mmCIF file of C-alpha atoms and ligand atoms in Angstrom:
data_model
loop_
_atom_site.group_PDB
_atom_site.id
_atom_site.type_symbol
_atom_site.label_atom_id
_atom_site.label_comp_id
_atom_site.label_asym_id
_atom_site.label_seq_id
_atom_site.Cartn_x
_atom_site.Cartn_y
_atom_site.Cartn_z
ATOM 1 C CA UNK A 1 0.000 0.000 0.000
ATOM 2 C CA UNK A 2 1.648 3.527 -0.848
ATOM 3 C CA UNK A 3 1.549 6.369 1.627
ATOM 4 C CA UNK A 4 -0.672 8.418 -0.561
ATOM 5 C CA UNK A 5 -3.319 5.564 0.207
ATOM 6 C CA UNK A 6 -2.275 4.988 3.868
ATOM 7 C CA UNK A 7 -3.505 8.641 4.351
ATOM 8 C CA UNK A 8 -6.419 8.824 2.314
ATOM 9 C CA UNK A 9 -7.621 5.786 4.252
ATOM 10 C CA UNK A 10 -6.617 7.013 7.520
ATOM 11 C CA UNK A 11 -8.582 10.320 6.733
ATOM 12 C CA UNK A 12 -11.842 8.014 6.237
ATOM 13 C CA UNK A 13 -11.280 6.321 9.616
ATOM 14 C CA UNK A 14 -10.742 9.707 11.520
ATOM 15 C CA UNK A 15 -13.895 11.383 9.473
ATOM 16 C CA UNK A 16 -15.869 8.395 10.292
ATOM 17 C CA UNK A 17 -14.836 8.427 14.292
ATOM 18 C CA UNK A 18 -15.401 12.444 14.018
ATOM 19 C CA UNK A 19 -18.816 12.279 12.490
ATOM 20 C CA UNK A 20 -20.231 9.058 13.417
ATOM 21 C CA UNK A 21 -23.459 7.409 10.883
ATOM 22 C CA UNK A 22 -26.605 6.146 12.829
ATOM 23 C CA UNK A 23 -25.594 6.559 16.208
ATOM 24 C CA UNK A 24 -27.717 6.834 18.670
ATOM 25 C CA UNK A 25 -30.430 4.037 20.416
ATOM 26 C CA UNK A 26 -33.035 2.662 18.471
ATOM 27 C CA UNK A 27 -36.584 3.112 20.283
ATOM 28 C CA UNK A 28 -38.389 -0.819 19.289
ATOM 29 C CA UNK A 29 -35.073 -2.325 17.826
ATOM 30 C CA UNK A 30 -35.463 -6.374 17.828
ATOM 31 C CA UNK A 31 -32.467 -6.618 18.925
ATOM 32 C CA UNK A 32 -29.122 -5.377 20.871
ATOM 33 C CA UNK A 33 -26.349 -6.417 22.349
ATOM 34 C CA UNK A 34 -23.276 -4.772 23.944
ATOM 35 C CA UNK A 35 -19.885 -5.225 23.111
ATOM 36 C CA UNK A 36 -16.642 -5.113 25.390
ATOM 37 C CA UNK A 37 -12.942 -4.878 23.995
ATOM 38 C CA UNK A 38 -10.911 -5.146 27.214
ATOM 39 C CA UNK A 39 -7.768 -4.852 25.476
ATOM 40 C CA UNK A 40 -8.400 -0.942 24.278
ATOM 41 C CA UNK A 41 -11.228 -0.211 26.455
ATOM 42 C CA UNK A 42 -13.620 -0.102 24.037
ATOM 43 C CA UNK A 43 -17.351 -0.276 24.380
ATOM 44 C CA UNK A 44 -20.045 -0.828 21.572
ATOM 45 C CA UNK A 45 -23.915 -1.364 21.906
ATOM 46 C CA UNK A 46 -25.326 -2.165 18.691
ATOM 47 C CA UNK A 47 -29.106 -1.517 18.194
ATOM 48 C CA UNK A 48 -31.164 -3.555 14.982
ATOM 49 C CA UNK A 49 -34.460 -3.464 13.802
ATOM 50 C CA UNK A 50 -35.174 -6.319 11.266
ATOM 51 C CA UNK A 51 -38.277 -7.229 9.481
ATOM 52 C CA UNK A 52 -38.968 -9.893 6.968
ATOM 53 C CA UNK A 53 -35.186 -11.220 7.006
ATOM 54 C CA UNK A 54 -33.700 -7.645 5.928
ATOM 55 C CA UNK A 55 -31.866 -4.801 8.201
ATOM 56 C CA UNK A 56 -33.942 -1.931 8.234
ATOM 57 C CA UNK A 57 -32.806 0.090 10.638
ATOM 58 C CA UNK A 58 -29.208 -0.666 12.460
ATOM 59 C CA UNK A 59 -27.404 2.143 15.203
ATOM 60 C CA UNK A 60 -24.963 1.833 17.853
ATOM 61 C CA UNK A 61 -23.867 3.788 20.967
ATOM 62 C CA UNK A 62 -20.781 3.481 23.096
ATOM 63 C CA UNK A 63 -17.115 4.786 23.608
ATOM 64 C CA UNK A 64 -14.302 3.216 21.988
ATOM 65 C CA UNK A 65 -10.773 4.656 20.008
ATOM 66 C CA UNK A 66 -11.240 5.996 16.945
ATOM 67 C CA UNK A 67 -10.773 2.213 14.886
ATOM 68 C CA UNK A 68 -13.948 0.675 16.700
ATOM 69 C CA UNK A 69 -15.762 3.948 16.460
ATOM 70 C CA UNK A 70 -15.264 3.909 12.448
ATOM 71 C CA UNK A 71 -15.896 0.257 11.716
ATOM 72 C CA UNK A 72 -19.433 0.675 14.064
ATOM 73 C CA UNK A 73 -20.073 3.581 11.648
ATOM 74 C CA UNK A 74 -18.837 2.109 8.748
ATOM 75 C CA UNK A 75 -20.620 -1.061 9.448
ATOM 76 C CA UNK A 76 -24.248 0.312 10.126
ATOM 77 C CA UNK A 77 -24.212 2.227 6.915
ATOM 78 C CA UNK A 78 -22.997 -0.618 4.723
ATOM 79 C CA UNK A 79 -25.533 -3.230 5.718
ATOM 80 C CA UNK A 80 -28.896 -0.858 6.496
ATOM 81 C CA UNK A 81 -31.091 -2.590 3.423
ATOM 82 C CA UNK A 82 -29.259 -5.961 3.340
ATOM 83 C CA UNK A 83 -30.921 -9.094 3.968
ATOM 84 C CA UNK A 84 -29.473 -11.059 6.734
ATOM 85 C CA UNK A 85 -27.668 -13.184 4.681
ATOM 86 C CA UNK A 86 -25.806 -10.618 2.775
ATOM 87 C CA UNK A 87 -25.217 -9.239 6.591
ATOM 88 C CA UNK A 88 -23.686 -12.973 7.211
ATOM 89 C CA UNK A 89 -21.410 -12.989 4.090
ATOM 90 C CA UNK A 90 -20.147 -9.103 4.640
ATOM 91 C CA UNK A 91 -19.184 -10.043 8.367
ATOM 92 C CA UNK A 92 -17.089 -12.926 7.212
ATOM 93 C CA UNK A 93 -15.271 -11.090 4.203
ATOM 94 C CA UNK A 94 -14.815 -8.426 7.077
ATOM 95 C CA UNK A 95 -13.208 -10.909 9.312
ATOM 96 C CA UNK A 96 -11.389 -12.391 6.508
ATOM 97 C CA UNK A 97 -10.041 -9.232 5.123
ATOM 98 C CA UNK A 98 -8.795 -8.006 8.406
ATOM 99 C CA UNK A 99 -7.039 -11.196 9.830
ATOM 100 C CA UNK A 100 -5.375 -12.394 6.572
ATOM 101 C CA UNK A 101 -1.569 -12.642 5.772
ATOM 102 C CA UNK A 102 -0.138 -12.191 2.523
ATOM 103 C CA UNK A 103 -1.452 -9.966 -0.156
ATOM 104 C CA UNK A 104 -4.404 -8.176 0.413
ATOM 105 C CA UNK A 105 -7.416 -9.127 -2.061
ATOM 106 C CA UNK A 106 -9.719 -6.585 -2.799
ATOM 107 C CA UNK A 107 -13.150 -6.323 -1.154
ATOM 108 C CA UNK A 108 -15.464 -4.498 -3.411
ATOM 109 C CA UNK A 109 -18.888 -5.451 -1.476
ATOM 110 C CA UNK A 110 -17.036 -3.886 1.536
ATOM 111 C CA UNK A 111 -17.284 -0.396 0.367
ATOM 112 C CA UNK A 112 -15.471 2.043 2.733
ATOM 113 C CA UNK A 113 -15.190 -0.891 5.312
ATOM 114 C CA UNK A 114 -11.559 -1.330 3.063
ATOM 115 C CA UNK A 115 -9.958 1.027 4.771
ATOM 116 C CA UNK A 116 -9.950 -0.608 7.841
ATOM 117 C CA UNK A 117 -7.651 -3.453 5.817
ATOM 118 C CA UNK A 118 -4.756 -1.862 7.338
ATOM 119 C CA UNK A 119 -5.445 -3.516 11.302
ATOM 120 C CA UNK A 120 -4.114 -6.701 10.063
ATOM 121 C CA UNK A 121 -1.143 -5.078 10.728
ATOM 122 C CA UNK A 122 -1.816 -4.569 13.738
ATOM 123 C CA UNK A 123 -3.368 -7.323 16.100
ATOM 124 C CA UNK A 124 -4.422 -5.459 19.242
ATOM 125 C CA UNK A 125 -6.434 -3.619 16.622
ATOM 126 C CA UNK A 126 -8.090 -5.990 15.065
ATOM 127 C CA UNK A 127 -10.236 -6.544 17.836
ATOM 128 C CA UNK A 128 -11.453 -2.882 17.628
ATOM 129 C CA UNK A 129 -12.015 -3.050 14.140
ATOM 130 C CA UNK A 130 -13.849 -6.697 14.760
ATOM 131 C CA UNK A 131 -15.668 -5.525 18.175
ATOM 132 C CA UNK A 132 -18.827 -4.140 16.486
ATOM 133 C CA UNK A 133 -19.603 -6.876 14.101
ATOM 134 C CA UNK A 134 -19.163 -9.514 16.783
ATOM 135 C CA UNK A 135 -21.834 -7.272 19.047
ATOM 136 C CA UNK A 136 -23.549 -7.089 15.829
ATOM 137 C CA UNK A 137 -23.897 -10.838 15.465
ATOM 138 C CA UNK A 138 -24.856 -11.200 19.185
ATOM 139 C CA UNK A 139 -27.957 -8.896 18.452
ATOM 140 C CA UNK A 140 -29.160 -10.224 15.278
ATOM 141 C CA UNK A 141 -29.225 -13.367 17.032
ATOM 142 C CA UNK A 142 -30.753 -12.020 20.367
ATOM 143 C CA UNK A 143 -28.424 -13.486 22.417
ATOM 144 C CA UNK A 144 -28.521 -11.460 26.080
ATOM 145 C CA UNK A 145 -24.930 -12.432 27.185
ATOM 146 C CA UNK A 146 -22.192 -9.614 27.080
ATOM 147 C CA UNK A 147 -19.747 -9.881 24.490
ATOM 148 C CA UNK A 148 -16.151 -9.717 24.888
ATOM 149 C CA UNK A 149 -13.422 -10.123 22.801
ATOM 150 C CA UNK A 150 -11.300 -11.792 25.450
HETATM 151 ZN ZN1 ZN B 1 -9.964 0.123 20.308
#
């Protein structure tokens, strides 16, 4: 990756943690879940509203570093309108593109959720990056336990 790029993408992340999308609390979501990096201190609630298989309405709420702040963002905007099982197979590319080693394949369903490629490189990170997509799961499945990346 050239520096040119490491910058453009690292302006995306901080615009993104500066101006988050859809947060907040949803009033009737059908389901949440909160989310708990240890490791950074980060802290993620995500809030979804579902109907007929498809994300209508998806926020989140919480305190983190700027990395789990962005991918929450970044992750509400790019599967609000997806059917759950577009939601399943973005969430594993996700997961896939930030823990692989070797060359870095190109994610074009990800959308701005690329920029956040560059964690890998990092592996406390990648639990910030990963945090809101695990909370995610947790409340598309209404499960009521706590998640925690440890
Ligand atoms: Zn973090």
């Amino acid at each position: 990756m050239s520096m040119d790029l490491r910058e453009l993408y690292q302006e995306v992340i901080l615009d993104h943690n500066k101006r988050p999308r859809n947060r907040g609390k949803l009033e009737e979501p059908t389901g949440s879940a909160e989310g708990h990096n240890p490791l950074c201190g980060d802290n993620v609630t995500v809030y979804i509203h579902t109907h007929d298989g498809r994300v209508e309405e998806v926020t989140f709420e919480g305190s983190g570093c700027a990395i789990s702040t962005a991918s929450a963002s970044m992750m509400t905007e790019t599967i609000k309108g997806k059917t759950l099982a577009e939601v399943d197979a973005i969430f594993r590319e996700f997961q896939q593109m930030v823990t692989a080693t070797g060359e870095v394949a190109e994610h074009p369903d990800l959308g701005d959720l690329e920029v956040l490629a560059g964690v890998r490189e990092y592996p406390v990170r990648i639990k910030c990056a990963t945090l809101p997509w695990h909370t995610l799961h947790a409340a598309i499945l209404g499960e009521a336990v706590k998640v925690s990346t440890e």
